[in-house]
Amino acid sequence: MRGIWRWWRWAAVVLVAMVALGFTAVETNALGARDRLDRLMARIGTIIHPAPDRDTLPTVVFTPYPSISPSPEASSAPSMPAGATAEPTASPTPRPQREPVDVTIVSNHDAVFASQLTEKMCAVAGTQMVLAIMGLADTSSEFQNELGGRIGEWEAWDDSHNGGWGPAAISLALAEYGARGYEVRAYESRGDALRDAAIALTETGKPVVLLPWWGAHTWVVTGYRADADPTVFRDARLSGLYILDPWYPRVSSIWGPSDPPGNFEDMDELKRNFIGWSRPEGAYPDRDGRFVVVIPTR
C-alpha cells in the first residue's frame, strides 16, 4: 500500500512538472509551442462560435506587375545632314522632373488617433481613424464601442473564420459611415502592395489600411516618402510609410513597443511587420501568403 502511494506521489510530481514545462514553453514560444496553441484555440473557436456563412466583399487578387525599367532620360536631338534645315515641329511636352516626394494627408496625427480599447479591437480603431481623417467620425471611446457593437451586420465566414472583423468588414463599415469605394486587395509582392497604396493615397486623398502581422493587425497609412512621384514614375522607389498604429501605447511580446501616431516606418520595419497573410483559424485561398490592403478606389 505504501508503495502505491509513493508511486502516486511521484506521478503527481511528474504531472506538475509537465504542466509547468508546458506553460513555460507556451510563454517563451519554445519550439513554436505558443503558435501551435494559438492555432488550436483558433480552430476550436470557429467550431464553438462559427461566423455567419453569407456573401461579403470579395478579395481582389493582384498578380505581380511586370518588371520596370528605369525611367528614360530625355534623349538628345537627332543629328542633321550638313546644310539641311529642320522642319518646324510642335514644342515637346516637358518631361516631369524626377525629385523626391514626402506626402501626408494628415497635418495633426494626434488629432485623428484612437487607441484600441481592448486587445481585440485593432480593426475597429483602425476603421474609426479612417473615418476621423475623412471627417465622418470622432475618436471617442463611445464611438469605438458603437462601431465595434455593429460587427454582426458585416461579419462573414469568408472574411473571418473566427467571426468578427476582417478586411471586408472594415470596408463595409467604412461605406456604412460614408467612406465608400474601399476595396480589399491581395498582392503577390509587398512592393506592389505598398506602391499601389501610395498611388491610391495620392490620387484619392484618402487613407489606406494595411493588414500587418500575418493579417492579425491593422495599420492606417496616412502618407509616404519616395524618390519620385509614383503616380508619374512607375519605377519610383518608396522609402517608407507614415502610419497610425491603434496598438499604441502598448508593447507586444512579439513585435515590441508600438510607435506613436504618425510615425515614419522605413522599409526595414515594413518588411518586419507587413508579412504575407497566414491565419491560424484556417485557409483563405485568395489571401494566404499575400499582402492584404484595404484601399480607396474613388
Coordinates of C-alpha atoms in Angstrom, one line a residue:
M1 CA 0.0 0.0 0.0
R2 CA 2.8 2.4 0.9
G3 CA 4.5 1.6 -2.4
I4 CA 1.3 2.5 -4.3
W5 CA 1.1 5.9 -2.5
R6 CA 4.7 6.6 -3.3
W7 CA 4.1 5.8 -6.9
W8 CA 1.1 8.3 -7.0
R9 CA 3.2 11.0 -5.3
W10 CA 5.9 10.6 -8.0
A11 CA 3.2 10.6 -10.7
A12 CA 1.8 13.9 -9.3
V13 CA 5.2 15.4 -9.2
V14 CA 5.8 14.5 -12.8
L15 CA 2.4 15.8 -13.8
V16 CA 3.0 19.2 -12.1
A17 CA 6.5 19.4 -13.8
M18 CA 5.0 18.6 -17.2
V19 CA 2.3 21.3 -16.8
A20 CA 4.9 23.8 -15.6
L21 CA 7.2 23.0 -18.6
G22 CA 4.2 23.3 -20.9
F23 CA 3.3 26.8 -19.6
T24 CA 7.0 27.8 -19.9
A25 CA 7.1 26.5 -23.4
V26 CA 4.0 28.5 -24.3
E27 CA 5.2 31.6 -22.6
T28 CA 8.6 31.6 -24.3
N29 CA 7.2 30.1 -27.6
A30 CA 9.8 27.3 -27.3
L31 CA 9.7 25.2 -30.5
G32 CA 6.7 27.1 -31.6
A33 CA 4.5 25.8 -28.7
R34 CA 2.6 29.1 -28.3
D35 CA 2.0 29.3 -32.1
R36 CA 0.6 25.8 -32.1
L37 CA -1.6 26.5 -29.1
D38 CA -2.9 29.7 -30.7
R39 CA -3.8 27.8 -33.9
L40 CA -5.6 25.1 -31.9
M41 CA -7.6 27.6 -29.9
A42 CA -8.5 29.5 -33.1
R43 CA -9.8 26.3 -34.7
I44 CA -11.8 25.4 -31.5
G45 CA -13.3 28.9 -31.6
T46 CA -14.5 28.6 -35.1
I47 CA -16.4 25.4 -34.1
I48 CA -17.9 26.8 -31.0
H49 CA -18.8 30.2 -32.5
P50 CA -19.0 29.9 -36.3
A51 CA -19.1 33.1 -38.3
P52 CA -22.2 33.6 -40.5
D53 CA -21.9 31.9 -43.9
R54 CA -23.1 34.8 -46.1
D55 CA -21.9 36.9 -49.0
T56 CA -19.4 39.6 -48.4
L57 CA -17.0 41.7 -50.4
P58 CA -14.5 39.7 -52.5
T59 CA -10.8 39.8 -52.2
V60 CA -9.3 41.1 -55.5
V61 CA -6.1 39.2 -56.2
F62 CA -3.3 41.2 -58.0
T63 CA -0.6 39.3 -59.8
P64 CA 2.9 40.8 -59.9
Y65 CA 3.4 43.8 -62.1
P66 CA 5.9 43.5 -65.0
S67 CA 9.4 44.4 -64.1
I68 CA 10.1 48.1 -64.5
S69 CA 13.0 49.6 -66.4
P70 CA 14.4 52.9 -65.1
S71 CA 12.7 55.9 -66.4
P72 CA 14.4 57.0 -69.7
E73 CA 16.3 60.2 -69.7
A74 CA 15.4 62.9 -72.3
S75 CA 17.2 61.9 -75.5
S76 CA 19.3 64.4 -77.4
A77 CA 18.1 65.8 -80.7
P78 CA 18.9 63.6 -83.8
S79 CA 21.8 64.8 -85.9
M80 CA 21.1 66.5 -89.2
P81 CA 23.0 66.2 -92.5
A82 CA 25.2 69.2 -93.4
G83 CA 23.2 72.1 -94.8
A84 CA 19.8 70.6 -94.0
T85 CA 17.2 72.6 -92.4
A86 CA 14.9 71.1 -89.8
E87 CA 11.2 71.2 -90.3
P88 CA 9.3 73.2 -87.7
T89 CA 7.7 70.9 -85.1
A90 CA 5.4 71.4 -82.2
S91 CA 7.1 72.1 -78.9
P92 CA 7.6 68.8 -77.0
T93 CA 5.7 68.3 -73.8
P94 CA 8.1 69.0 -70.9
R95 CA 9.1 65.8 -69.1
P96 CA 8.2 65.8 -65.4
Q97 CA 11.1 66.4 -63.1
R98 CA 12.1 63.4 -61.1
E99 CA 12.6 64.5 -57.5
P100 CA 11.9 63.1 -54.0
V101 CA 8.4 63.4 -52.6
D102 CA 7.2 63.5 -49.0
V103 CA 3.4 63.1 -48.9
T104 CA 1.0 63.1 -46.0
I105 CA -2.8 63.7 -45.9
V106 CA -2.8 64.4 -42.1
S107 CA -1.5 67.6 -40.6
N108 CA -2.0 66.5 -37.0
H109 CA -1.9 62.8 -36.4
D110 CA -2.6 63.1 -32.7
A111 CA -6.0 64.7 -33.5
V112 CA -7.2 61.7 -35.5
F113 CA -5.6 58.9 -33.4
A114 CA -7.7 56.4 -31.5
S115 CA -6.1 53.6 -29.4
Q116 CA -7.9 50.3 -29.5
L117 CA -9.9 49.9 -26.3
T118 CA -9.1 46.1 -26.0
E119 CA -6.5 43.8 -27.5
K120 CA -9.1 42.6 -30.0
M121 CA -10.3 45.9 -31.3
C122 CA -7.5 46.9 -33.7
A123 CA -9.7 46.8 -36.8
V124 CA -12.4 48.8 -35.0
A125 CA -10.0 51.5 -34.0
G126 CA -8.4 51.5 -37.5
T127 CA -11.7 51.9 -39.1
Q128 CA -12.6 54.7 -36.6
M129 CA -9.3 56.6 -37.5
V130 CA -10.0 56.3 -41.3
L131 CA -13.5 57.9 -40.6
A132 CA -12.0 60.5 -38.4
I133 CA -9.4 61.5 -41.0
M134 CA -12.3 61.9 -43.5
G135 CA -14.4 64.0 -41.1
L136 CA -17.0 61.2 -40.7
A137 CA -16.5 60.3 -37.1
D138 CA -14.7 61.3 -33.9
T139 CA -12.0 59.5 -31.9
S140 CA -14.0 58.9 -28.7
S141 CA -14.3 55.6 -26.8
E142 CA -18.1 55.9 -27.2
F143 CA -17.9 55.8 -31.0
Q144 CA -15.4 53.0 -31.0
N145 CA -17.8 50.9 -28.8
E146 CA -20.7 51.8 -31.1
L147 CA -18.7 50.8 -34.2
G148 CA -17.5 47.6 -32.6
G149 CA -21.0 46.7 -31.5
R150 CA -22.2 46.6 -35.1
I151 CA -19.9 43.9 -36.3
G152 CA -22.9 41.5 -36.5
E153 CA -24.0 43.5 -39.6
W154 CA -20.8 42.9 -41.5
E155 CA -19.1 39.7 -40.3
A156 CA -18.9 36.7 -42.6
W157 CA -17.1 33.3 -42.7
D158 CA -15.2 34.1 -45.9
D159 CA -13.9 37.3 -44.3
S160 CA -13.0 36.0 -40.9
H161 CA -13.5 32.3 -40.0
N162 CA -13.3 33.4 -36.3
G163 CA -16.2 35.8 -36.8
G164 CA -15.7 39.4 -36.1
W165 CA -13.6 41.8 -38.1
G166 CA -11.8 41.0 -41.3
P167 CA -10.8 43.4 -44.1
A168 CA -14.2 43.1 -45.9
A169 CA -15.9 44.1 -42.6
I170 CA -13.7 47.1 -42.5
S171 CA -14.7 48.2 -46.0
L172 CA -18.4 47.6 -45.3
A173 CA -18.2 49.6 -42.1
L174 CA -16.5 52.4 -43.9
A175 CA -19.2 52.5 -46.5
E176 CA -21.9 52.5 -43.9
Y177 CA -20.5 55.7 -42.4
G178 CA -20.0 57.4 -45.7
A179 CA -16.5 56.3 -46.8
R180 CA -17.5 54.4 -49.9
G181 CA -15.3 52.8 -52.5
Y182 CA -12.8 50.8 -50.4
E183 CA -11.7 47.5 -51.9
V184 CA -10.0 44.5 -50.4
R185 CA -6.9 43.6 -52.4
A186 CA -4.3 40.9 -52.0
Y187 CA -0.9 41.3 -53.7
E188 CA 1.7 38.7 -54.5
S189 CA 4.5 41.1 -53.5
R190 CA 5.0 43.6 -50.7
G191 CA 6.4 46.1 -53.1
D192 CA 3.4 46.1 -55.4
A193 CA 1.1 46.4 -52.4
L194 CA 3.0 49.4 -51.0
R195 CA 3.3 51.1 -54.4
D196 CA -0.4 50.8 -55.1
A197 CA -1.2 52.1 -51.6
A198 CA 0.9 55.2 -52.2
I199 CA -0.7 55.8 -55.6
A200 CA -4.2 55.4 -54.2
L201 CA -3.5 57.7 -51.3
T202 CA -2.1 60.4 -53.7
E203 CA -5.0 60.1 -56.2
T204 CA -7.8 60.0 -53.7
G205 CA -6.5 61.9 -50.7
K206 CA -7.8 59.1 -48.5
P207 CA -6.0 56.9 -46.0
V208 CA -5.2 53.2 -46.8
V209 CA -5.5 50.3 -44.4
L210 CA -2.7 47.7 -44.2
L211 CA -3.2 44.2 -42.5
P212 CA 0.3 43.6 -40.9
W213 CA 1.3 40.8 -38.5
W214 CA 0.2 38.0 -40.9
G215 CA -3.2 39.7 -41.2
A216 CA -3.8 39.8 -37.5
H217 CA -3.5 43.6 -37.0
T218 CA -4.5 46.9 -38.6
W219 CA -2.4 49.9 -39.6
V220 CA -3.8 53.1 -41.1
V221 CA -1.4 54.7 -43.8
T222 CA -1.5 58.5 -44.0
G223 CA 1.5 59.2 -46.2
Y224 CA 4.8 58.0 -47.7
R225 CA 8.2 59.1 -48.9
A226 CA 9.6 58.1 -52.3
D227 CA 12.5 59.1 -54.6
A228 CA 9.9 60.2 -57.2
D229 CA 6.1 60.6 -57.6
P230 CA 4.8 57.1 -58.0
T231 CA 1.8 58.4 -60.0
V232 CA 4.2 59.7 -62.6
F233 CA 7.2 57.4 -62.5
R234 CA 6.5 53.7 -62.5
D235 CA 9.9 52.9 -61.1
A236 CA 9.6 55.3 -58.1
R237 CA 11.1 53.6 -55.0
L238 CA 9.3 54.1 -51.6
S239 CA 11.5 54.5 -48.5
G240 CA 8.6 54.1 -46.0
L241 CA 5.1 55.0 -44.8
Y242 CA 3.5 57.2 -42.2
I243 CA 1.2 55.1 -40.1
L244 CA -1.3 55.2 -37.3
D245 CA -1.0 52.1 -35.1
P246 CA -4.0 51.5 -32.9
W247 CA -1.9 49.2 -30.7
Y248 CA -0.1 52.3 -29.3
P249 CA 1.0 52.8 -26.5
R250 CA 1.0 49.0 -25.8
V251 CA 4.1 46.7 -26.0
S252 CA 3.8 43.4 -27.9
S253 CA 5.7 40.4 -26.7
I254 CA 6.4 39.5 -30.4
W255 CA 6.6 42.9 -32.2
G256 CA 8.0 45.1 -29.3
P257 CA 6.9 48.6 -28.4
S258 CA 4.3 50.2 -30.7
D259 CA 5.0 53.5 -32.4
P260 CA 3.3 56.9 -31.7
P261 CA 0.8 58.4 -34.1
G262 CA 2.2 59.4 -37.5
N263 CA 5.5 57.6 -37.0
F264 CA 7.5 57.0 -40.2
E265 CA 8.1 53.3 -40.8
D266 CA 11.0 52.7 -43.0
M267 CA 11.3 49.7 -45.4
D268 CA 13.1 47.5 -42.8
E269 CA 10.2 48.0 -40.4
L270 CA 7.7 47.3 -43.1
K271 CA 9.5 44.1 -44.0
R272 CA 9.4 43.1 -40.4
N273 CA 5.8 43.9 -39.8
F274 CA 3.9 43.7 -43.1
I275 CA 4.0 40.0 -43.7
G276 CA 2.0 37.7 -46.0
W277 CA -1.4 36.7 -44.7
S278 CA -1.4 33.5 -42.6
R279 CA -4.2 32.9 -40.1
P280 CA -4.4 30.1 -37.6
E281 CA -8.2 29.5 -37.9
G282 CA -8.0 28.0 -41.4
A283 CA -7.4 28.7 -45.1
Y284 CA -8.2 31.8 -47.1
P285 CA -7.4 30.9 -50.7
D286 CA -7.4 34.4 -52.0
R287 CA -5.3 35.8 -49.2
D288 CA -2.9 33.2 -47.9
G289 CA 0.7 34.2 -48.4
R290 CA -0.3 37.5 -50.0
F291 CA -0.1 41.1 -48.7
V292 CA -3.6 42.4 -47.9
V293 CA -4.6 46.0 -48.2
V294 CA -8.0 47.8 -47.9
I295 CA -7.6 50.5 -50.5
P296 CA -9.6 53.6 -51.6
T297 CA -10.7 53.4 -55.3
R298 CA -12.6 56.7 -55.6

